[in-house]
mmCIF file of N, CA and C in Angstrom:
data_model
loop_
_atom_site.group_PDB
_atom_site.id
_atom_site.type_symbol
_atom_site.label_atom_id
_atom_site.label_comp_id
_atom_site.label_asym_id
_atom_site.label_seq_id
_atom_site.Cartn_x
_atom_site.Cartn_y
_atom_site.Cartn_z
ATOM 1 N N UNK A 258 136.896 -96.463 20.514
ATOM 2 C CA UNK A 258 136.971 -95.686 21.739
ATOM 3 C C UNK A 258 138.211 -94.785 21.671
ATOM 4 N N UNK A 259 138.070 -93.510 21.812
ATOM 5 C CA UNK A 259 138.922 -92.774 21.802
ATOM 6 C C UNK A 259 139.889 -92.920 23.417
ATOM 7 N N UNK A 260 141.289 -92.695 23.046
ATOM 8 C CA UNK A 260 142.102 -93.062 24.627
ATOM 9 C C UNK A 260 142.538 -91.504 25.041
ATOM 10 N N UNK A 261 142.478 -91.017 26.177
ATOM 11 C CA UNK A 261 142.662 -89.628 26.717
ATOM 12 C C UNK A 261 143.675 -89.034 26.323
ATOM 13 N N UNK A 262 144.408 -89.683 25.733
ATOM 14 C CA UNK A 262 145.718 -88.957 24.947
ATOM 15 C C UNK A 262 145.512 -89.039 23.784
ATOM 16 N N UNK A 263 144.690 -89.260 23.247
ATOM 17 C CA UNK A 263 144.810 -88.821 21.831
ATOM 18 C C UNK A 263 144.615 -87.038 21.714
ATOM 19 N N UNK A 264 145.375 -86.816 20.526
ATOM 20 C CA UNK A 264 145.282 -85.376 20.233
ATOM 21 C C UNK A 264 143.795 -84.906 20.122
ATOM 22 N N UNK A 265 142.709 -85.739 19.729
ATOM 23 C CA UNK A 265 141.733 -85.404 19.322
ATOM 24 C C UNK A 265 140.994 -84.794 20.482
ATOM 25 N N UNK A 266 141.215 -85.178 21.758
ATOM 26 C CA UNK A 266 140.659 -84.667 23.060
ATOM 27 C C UNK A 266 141.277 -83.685 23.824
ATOM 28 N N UNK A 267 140.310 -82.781 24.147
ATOM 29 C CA UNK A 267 140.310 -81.441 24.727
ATOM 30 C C UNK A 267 139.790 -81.665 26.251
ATOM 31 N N UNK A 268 140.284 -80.591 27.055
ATOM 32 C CA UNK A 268 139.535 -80.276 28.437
ATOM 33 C C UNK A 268 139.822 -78.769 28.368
ATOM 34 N N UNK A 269 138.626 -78.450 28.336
ATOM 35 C CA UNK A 269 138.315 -76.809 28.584
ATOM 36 C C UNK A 269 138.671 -76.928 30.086
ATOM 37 N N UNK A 270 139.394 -75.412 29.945
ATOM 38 C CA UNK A 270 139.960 -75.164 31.251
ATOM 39 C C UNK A 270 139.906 -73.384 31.408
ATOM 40 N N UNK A 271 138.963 -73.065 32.580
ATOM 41 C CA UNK A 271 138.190 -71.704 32.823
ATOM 42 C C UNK A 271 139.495 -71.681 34.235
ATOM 43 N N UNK A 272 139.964 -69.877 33.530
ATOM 44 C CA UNK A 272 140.691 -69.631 34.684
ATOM 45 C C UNK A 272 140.207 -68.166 34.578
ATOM 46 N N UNK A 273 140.339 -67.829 36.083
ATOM 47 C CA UNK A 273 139.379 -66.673 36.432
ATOM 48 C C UNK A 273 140.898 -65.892 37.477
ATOM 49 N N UNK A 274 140.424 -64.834 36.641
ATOM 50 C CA UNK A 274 141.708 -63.318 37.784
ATOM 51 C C UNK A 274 141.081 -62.209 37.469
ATOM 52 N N UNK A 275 140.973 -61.550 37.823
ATOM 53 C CA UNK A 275 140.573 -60.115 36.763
ATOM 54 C C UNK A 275 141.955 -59.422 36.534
ATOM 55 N N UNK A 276 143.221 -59.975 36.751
ATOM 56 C CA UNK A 276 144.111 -59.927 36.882
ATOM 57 C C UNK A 276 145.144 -60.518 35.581
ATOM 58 N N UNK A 277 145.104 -59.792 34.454
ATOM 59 C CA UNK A 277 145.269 -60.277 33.206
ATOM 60 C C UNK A 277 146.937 -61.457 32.711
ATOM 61 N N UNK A 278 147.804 -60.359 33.865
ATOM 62 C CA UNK A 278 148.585 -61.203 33.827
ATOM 63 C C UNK A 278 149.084 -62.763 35.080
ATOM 64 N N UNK A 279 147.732 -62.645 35.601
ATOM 65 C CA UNK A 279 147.685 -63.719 36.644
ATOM 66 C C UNK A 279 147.076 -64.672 35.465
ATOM 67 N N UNK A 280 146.399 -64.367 34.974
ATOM 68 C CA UNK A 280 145.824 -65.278 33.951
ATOM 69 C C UNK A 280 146.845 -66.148 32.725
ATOM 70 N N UNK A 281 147.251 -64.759 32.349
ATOM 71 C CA UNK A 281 148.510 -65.521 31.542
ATOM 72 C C UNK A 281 149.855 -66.430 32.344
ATOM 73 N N UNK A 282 149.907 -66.160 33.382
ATOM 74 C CA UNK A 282 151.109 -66.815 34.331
ATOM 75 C C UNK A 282 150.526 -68.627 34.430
ATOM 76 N N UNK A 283 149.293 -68.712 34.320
ATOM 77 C CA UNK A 283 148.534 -69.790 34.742
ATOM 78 C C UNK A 283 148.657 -70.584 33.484
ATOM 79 N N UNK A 284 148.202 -69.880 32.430
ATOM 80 C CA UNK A 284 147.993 -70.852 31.031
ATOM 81 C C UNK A 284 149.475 -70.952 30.621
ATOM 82 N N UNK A 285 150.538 -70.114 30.862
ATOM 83 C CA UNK A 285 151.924 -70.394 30.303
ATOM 84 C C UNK A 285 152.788 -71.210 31.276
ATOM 85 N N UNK A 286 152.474 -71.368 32.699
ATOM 86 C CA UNK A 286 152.988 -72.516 33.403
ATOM 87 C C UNK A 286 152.227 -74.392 33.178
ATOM 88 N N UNK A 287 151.031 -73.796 32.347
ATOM 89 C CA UNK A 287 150.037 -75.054 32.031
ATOM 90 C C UNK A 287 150.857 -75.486 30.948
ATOM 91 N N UNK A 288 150.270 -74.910 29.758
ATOM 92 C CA UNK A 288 150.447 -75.332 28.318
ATOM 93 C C UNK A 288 149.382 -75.756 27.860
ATOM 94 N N UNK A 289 149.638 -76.254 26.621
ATOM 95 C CA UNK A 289 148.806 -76.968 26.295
ATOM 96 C C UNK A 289 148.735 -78.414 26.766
ATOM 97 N N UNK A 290 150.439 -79.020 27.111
ATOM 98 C CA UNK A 290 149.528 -80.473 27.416
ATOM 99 C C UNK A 290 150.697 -80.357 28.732
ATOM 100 N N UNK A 291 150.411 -80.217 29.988
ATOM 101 C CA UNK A 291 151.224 -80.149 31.069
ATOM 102 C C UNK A 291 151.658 -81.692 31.412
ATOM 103 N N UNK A 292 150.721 -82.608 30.983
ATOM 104 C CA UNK A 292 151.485 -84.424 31.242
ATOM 105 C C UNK A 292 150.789 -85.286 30.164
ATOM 106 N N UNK A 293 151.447 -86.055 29.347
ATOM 107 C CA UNK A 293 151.611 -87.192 28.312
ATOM 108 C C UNK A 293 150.059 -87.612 28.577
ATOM 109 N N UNK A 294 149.980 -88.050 30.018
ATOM 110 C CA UNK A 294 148.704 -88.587 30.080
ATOM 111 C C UNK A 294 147.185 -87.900 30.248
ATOM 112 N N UNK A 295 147.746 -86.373 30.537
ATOM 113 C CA UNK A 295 146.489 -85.742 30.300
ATOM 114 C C UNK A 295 145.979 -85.304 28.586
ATOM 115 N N UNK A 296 144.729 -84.898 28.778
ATOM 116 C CA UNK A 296 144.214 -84.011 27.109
ATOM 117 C C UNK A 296 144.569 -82.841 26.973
ATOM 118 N N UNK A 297 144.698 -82.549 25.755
ATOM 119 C CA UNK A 297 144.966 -81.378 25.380
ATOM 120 C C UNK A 297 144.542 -80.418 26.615
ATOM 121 N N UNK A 298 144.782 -78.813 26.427
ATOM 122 C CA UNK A 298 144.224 -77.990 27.608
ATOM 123 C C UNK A 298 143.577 -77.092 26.725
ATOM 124 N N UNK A 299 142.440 -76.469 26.690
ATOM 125 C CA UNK A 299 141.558 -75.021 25.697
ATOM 126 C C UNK A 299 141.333 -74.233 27.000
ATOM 127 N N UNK A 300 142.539 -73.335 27.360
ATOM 128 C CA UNK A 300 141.545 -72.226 27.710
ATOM 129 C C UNK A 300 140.562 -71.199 27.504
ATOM 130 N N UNK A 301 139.621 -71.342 28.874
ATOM 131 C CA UNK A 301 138.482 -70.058 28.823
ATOM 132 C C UNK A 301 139.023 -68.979 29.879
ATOM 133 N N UNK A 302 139.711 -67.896 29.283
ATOM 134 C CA UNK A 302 139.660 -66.738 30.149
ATOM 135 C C UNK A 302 138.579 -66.176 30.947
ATOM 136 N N UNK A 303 138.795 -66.040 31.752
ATOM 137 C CA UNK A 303 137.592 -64.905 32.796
ATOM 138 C C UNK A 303 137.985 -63.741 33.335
ATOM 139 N N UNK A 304 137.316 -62.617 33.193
ATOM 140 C CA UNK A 304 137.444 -61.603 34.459
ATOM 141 C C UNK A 304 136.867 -61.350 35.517
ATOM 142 N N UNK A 305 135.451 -61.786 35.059
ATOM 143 C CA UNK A 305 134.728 -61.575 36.144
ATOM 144 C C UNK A 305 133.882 -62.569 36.858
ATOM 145 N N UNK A 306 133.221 -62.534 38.138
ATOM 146 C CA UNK A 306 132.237 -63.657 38.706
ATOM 147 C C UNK A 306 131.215 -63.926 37.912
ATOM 148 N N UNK A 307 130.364 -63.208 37.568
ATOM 149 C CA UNK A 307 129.064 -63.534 36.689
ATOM 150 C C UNK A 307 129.132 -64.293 35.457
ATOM 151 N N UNK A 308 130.570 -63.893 34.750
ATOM 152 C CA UNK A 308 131.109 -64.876 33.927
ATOM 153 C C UNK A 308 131.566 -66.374 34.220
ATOM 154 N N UNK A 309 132.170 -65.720 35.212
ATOM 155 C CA UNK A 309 132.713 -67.643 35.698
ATOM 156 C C UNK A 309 131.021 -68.352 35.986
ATOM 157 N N UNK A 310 130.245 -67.936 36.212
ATOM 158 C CA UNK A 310 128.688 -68.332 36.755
ATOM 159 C C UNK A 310 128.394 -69.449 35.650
ATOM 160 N N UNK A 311 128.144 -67.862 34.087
ATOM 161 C CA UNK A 311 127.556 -68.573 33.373
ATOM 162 C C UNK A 311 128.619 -69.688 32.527
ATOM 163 N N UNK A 312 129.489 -69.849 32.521
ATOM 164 C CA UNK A 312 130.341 -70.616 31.925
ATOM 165 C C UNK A 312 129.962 -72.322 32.744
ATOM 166 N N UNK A 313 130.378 -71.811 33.841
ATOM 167 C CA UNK A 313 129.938 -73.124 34.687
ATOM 168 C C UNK A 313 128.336 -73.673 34.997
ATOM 169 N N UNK A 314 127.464 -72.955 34.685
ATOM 170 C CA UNK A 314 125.983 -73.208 34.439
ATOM 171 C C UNK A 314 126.146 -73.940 33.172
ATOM 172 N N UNK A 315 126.761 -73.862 32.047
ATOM 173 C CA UNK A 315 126.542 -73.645 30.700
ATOM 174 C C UNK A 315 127.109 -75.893 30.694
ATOM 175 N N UNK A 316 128.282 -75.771 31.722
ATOM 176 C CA UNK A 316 128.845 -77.425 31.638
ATOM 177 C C UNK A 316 129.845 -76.876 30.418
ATOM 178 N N UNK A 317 130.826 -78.063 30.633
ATOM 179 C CA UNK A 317 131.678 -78.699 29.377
ATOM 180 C C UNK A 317 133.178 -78.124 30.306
ATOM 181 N N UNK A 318 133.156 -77.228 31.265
ATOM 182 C CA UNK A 318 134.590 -77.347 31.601
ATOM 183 C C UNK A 318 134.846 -78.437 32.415
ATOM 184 N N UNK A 319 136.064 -78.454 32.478
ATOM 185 C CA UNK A 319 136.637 -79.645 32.526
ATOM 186 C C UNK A 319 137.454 -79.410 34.153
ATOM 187 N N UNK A 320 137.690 -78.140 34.372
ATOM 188 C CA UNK A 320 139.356 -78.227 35.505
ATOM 189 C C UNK A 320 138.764 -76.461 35.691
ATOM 190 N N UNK A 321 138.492 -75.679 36.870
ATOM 191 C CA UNK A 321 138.313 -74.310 37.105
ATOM 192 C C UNK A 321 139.524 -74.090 37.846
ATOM 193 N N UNK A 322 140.126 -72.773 37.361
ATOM 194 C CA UNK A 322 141.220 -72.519 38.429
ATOM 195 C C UNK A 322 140.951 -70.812 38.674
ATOM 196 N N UNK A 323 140.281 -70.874 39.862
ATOM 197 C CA UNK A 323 140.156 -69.451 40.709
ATOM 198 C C UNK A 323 141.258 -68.525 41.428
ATOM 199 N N UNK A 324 141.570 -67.358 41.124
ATOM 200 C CA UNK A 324 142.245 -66.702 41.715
ATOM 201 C C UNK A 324 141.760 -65.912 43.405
ATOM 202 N N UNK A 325 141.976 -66.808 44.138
ATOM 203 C CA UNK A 325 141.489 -66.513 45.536
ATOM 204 C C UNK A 325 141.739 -64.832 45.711
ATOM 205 N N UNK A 326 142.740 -64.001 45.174
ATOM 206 C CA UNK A 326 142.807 -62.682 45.106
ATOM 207 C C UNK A 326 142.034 -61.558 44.095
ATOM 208 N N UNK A 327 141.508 -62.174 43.542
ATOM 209 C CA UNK A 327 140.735 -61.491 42.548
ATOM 210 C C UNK A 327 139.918 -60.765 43.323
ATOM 211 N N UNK A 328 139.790 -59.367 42.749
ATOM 212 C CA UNK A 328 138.981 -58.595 42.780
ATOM 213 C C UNK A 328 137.888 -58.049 41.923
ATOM 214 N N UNK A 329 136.740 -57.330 42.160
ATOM 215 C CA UNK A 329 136.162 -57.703 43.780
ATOM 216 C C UNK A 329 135.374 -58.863 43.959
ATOM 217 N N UNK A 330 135.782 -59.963 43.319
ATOM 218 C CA UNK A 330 135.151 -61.022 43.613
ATOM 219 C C UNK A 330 135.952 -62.044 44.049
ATOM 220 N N UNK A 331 136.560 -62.831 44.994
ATOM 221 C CA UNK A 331 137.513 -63.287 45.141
ATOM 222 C C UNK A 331 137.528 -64.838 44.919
ATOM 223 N N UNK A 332 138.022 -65.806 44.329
ATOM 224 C CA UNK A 332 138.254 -66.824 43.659
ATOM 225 C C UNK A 332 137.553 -68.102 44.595
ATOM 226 N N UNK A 333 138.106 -67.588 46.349
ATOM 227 C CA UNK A 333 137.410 -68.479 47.108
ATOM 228 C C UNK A 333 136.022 -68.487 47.516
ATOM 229 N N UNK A 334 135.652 -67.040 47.608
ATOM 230 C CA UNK A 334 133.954 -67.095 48.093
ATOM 231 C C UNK A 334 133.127 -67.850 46.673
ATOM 232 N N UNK A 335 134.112 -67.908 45.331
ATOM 233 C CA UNK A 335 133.351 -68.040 44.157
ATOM 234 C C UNK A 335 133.028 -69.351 44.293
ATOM 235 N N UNK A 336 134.454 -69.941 44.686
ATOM 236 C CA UNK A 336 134.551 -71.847 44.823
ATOM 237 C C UNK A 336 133.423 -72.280 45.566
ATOM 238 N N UNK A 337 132.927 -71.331 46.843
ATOM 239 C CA UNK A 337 132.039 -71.826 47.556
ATOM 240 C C UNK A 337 130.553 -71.905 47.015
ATOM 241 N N UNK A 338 130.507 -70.832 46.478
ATOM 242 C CA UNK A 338 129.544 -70.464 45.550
ATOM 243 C C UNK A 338 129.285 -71.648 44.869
ATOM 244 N N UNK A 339 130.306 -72.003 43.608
ATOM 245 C CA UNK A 339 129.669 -72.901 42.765
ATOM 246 C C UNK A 339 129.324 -73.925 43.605
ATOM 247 N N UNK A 340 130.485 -74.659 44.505
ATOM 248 C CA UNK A 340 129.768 -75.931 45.043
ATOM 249 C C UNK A 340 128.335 -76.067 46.075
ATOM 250 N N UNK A 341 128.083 -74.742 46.310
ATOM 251 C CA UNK A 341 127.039 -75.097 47.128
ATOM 252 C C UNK A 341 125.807 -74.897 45.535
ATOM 253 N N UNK A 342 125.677 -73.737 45.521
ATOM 254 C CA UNK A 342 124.634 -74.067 44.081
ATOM 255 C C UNK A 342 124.683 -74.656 42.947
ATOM 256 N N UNK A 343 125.957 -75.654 42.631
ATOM 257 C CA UNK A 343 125.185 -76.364 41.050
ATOM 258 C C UNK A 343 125.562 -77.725 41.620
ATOM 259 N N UNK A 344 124.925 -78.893 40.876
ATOM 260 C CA UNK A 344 125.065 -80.042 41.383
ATOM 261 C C UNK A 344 126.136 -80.478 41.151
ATOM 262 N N UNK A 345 126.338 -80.531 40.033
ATOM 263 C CA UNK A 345 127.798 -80.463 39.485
ATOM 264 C C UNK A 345 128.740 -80.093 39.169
ATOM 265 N N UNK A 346 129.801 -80.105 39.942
ATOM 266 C CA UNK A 346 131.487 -79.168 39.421
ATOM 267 C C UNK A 346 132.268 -79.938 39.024
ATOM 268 N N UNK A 347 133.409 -79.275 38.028
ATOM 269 C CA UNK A 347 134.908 -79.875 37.334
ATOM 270 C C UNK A 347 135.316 -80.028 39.060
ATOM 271 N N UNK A 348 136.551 -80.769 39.129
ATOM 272 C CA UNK A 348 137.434 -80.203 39.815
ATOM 273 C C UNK A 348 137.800 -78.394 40.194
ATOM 274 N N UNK A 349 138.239 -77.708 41.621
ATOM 275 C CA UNK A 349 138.130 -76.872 41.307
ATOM 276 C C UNK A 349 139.385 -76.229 42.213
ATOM 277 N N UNK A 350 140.138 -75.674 41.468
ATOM 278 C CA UNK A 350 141.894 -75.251 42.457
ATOM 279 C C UNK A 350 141.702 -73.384 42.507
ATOM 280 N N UNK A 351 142.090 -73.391 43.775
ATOM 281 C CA UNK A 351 142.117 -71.877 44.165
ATOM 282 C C UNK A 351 143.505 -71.752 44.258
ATOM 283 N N UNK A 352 143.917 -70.372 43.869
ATOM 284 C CA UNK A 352 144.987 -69.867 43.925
ATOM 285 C C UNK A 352 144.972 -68.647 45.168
ATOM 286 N N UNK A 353 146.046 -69.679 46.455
ATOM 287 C CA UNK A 353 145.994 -67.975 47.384
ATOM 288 C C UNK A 353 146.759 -67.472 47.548
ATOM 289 N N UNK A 354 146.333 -66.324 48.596
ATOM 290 C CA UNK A 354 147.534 -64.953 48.643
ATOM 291 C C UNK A 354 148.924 -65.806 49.325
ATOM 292 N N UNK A 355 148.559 -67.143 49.823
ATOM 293 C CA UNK A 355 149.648 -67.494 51.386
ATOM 294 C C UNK A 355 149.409 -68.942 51.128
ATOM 295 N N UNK A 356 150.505 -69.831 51.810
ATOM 296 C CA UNK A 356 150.456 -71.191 52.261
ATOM 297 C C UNK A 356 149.442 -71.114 53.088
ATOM 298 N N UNK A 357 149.763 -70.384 53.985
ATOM 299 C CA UNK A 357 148.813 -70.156 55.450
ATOM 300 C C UNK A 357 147.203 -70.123 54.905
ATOM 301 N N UNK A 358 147.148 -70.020 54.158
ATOM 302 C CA UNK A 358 145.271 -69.661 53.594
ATOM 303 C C UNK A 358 145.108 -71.176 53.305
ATOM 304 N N UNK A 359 145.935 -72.260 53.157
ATOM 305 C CA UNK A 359 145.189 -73.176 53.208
ATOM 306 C C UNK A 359 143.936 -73.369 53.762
ATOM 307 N N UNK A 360 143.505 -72.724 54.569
ATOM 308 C CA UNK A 360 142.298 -73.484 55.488
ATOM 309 C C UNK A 360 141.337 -72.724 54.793
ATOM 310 N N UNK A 361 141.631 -71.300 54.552
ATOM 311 C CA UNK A 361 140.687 -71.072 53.434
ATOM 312 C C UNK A 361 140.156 -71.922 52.236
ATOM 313 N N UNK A 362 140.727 -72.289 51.862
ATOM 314 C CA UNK A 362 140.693 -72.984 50.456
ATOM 315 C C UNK A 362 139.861 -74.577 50.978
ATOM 316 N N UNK A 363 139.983 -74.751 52.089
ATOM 317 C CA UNK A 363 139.250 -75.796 52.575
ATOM 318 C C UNK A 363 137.895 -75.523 52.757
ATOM 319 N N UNK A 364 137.497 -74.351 53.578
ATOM 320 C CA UNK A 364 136.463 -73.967 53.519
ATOM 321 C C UNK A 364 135.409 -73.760 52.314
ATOM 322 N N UNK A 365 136.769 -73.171 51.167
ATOM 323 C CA UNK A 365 135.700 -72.842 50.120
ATOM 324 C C UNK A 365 135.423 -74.382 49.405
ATOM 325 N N UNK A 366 135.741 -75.499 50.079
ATOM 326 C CA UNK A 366 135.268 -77.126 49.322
ATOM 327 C C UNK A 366 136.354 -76.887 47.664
ATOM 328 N N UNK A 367 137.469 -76.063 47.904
ATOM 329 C CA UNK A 367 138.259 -76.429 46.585
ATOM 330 C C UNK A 367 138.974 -77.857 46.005
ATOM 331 N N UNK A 368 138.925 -78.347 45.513
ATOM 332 C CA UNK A 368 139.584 -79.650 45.479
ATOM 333 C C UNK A 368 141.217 -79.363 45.565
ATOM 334 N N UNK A 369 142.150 -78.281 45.201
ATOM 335 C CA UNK A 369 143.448 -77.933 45.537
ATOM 336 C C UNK A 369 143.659 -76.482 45.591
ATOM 337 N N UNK A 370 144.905 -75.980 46.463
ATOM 338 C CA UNK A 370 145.208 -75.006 46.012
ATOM 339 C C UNK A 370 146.892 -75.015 46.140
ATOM 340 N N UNK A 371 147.033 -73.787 45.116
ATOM 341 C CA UNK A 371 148.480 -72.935 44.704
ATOM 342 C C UNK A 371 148.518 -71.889 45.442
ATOM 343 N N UNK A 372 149.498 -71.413 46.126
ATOM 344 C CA UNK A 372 150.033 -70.210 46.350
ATOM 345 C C UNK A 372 150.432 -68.925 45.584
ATOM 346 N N UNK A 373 150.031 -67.890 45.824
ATOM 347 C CA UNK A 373 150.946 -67.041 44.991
ATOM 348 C C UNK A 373 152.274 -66.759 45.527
ATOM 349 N N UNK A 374 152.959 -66.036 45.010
ATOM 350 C CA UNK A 374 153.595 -66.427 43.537
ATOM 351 C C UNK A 374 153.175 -67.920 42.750
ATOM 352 N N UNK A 375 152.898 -67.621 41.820
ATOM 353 C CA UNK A 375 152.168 -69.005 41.172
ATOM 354 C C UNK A 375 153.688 -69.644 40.772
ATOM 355 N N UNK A 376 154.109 -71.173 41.419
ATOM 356 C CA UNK A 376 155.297 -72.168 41.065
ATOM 357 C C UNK A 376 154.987 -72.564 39.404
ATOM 358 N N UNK A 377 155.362 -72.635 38.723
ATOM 359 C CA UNK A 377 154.735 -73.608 37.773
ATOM 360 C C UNK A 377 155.029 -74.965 37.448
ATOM 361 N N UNK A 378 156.017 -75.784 38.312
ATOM 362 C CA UNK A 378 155.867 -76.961 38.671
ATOM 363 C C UNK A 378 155.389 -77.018 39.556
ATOM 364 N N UNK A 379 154.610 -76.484 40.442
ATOM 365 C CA UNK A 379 154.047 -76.989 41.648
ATOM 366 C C UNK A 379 152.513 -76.888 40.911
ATOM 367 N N UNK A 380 152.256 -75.974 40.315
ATOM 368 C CA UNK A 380 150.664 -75.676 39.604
ATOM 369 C C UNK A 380 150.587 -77.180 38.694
ATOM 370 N N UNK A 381 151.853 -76.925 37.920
ATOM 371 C CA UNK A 381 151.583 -78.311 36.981
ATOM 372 C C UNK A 381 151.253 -79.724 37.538
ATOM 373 N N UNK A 382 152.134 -79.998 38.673
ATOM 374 C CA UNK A 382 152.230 -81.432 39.472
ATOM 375 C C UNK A 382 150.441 -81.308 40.063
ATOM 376 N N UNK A 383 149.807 -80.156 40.552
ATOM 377 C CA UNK A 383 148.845 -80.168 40.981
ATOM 378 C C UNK A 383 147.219 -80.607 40.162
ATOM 379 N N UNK A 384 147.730 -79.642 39.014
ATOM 380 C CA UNK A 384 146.692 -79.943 37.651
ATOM 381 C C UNK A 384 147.266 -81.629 37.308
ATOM 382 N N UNK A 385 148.147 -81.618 37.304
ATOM 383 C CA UNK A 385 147.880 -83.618 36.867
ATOM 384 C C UNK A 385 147.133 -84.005 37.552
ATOM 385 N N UNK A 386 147.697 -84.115 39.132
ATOM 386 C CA UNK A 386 147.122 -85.273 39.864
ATOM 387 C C UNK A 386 145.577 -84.768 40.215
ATOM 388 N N UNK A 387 144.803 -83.631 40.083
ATOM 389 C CA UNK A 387 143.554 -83.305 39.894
ATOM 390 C C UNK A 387 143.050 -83.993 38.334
ATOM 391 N N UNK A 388 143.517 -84.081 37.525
ATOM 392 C CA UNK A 388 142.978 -84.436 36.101
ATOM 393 C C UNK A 388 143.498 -86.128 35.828
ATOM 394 N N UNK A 389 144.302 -86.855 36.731
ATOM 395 C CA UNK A 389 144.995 -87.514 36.098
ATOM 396 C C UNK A 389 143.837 -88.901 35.943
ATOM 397 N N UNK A 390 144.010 -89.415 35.126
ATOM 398 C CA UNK A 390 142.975 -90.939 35.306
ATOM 399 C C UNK A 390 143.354 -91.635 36.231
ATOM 400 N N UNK A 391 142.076 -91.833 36.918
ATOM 401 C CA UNK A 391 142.116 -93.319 37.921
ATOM 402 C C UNK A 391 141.814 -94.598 37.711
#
């Protein structure tokens, strides 16, 4: 039996901005392994909605992180999106414009969200305890 820390294990991780360097702010506050006890991290870049669609139709990600500001598709109507049409979702964290949008991010059924300016200990502490084993 392989144990979740071994090097040998991956979690694809789809992050969506059309926002190139929102994207990179996300995977360089991640890393590759943001806690001992999580797996490796493989990101899947996105720009657009139809992409994030088929990626998440397709299965195997592991952790989605939506940019609630993305344009013109915005990260939260997407969150809502997936959870109402596929049976199954990763975990799924929106990134918003405000603290105050929390309630957004509720609405869209996200399992967490980040604020922008993206923290990257606050993103990181968040991606654990979304990924961490129970």
């Amino acid at each position: 039996m392989t144990e979740i820390t071994s090097p040998d294990v991956e979690l694809r991780v789809l992050v969506y901005s059309h926002d190139a360097a929102t994207r990179s702010r996300v995977m360089s506050a991640l890393g590759t392994r943001p806690h001992p006890d999580l797996p490796r991290l493989h990101f899947t870049e996105v720009a657009t909605a139809p992409v994030v669609i088929e990626h998440m139709d397709a299965g195997g990600i592991g952790l989605a992180i939506l940019d609630g500001e993305a344009a013109p598709t915005g990260g939260l109507g997407l969150a809502k999106q997936l959870r109402d049409e596929l049976d199954h979702t990763p975990p799924i964290l929106v990134l918003i414009g405000r603290a105050d949008d929390r309630w957004l991010a509720d609405w869209s059924r996200a399992d967490a969200s980040v604020p922008h300016p993206i923290d990257p200990l606050r993103l990181r502490d968040t991606v654990t305890s979304l990924l961490a084993p129970t």
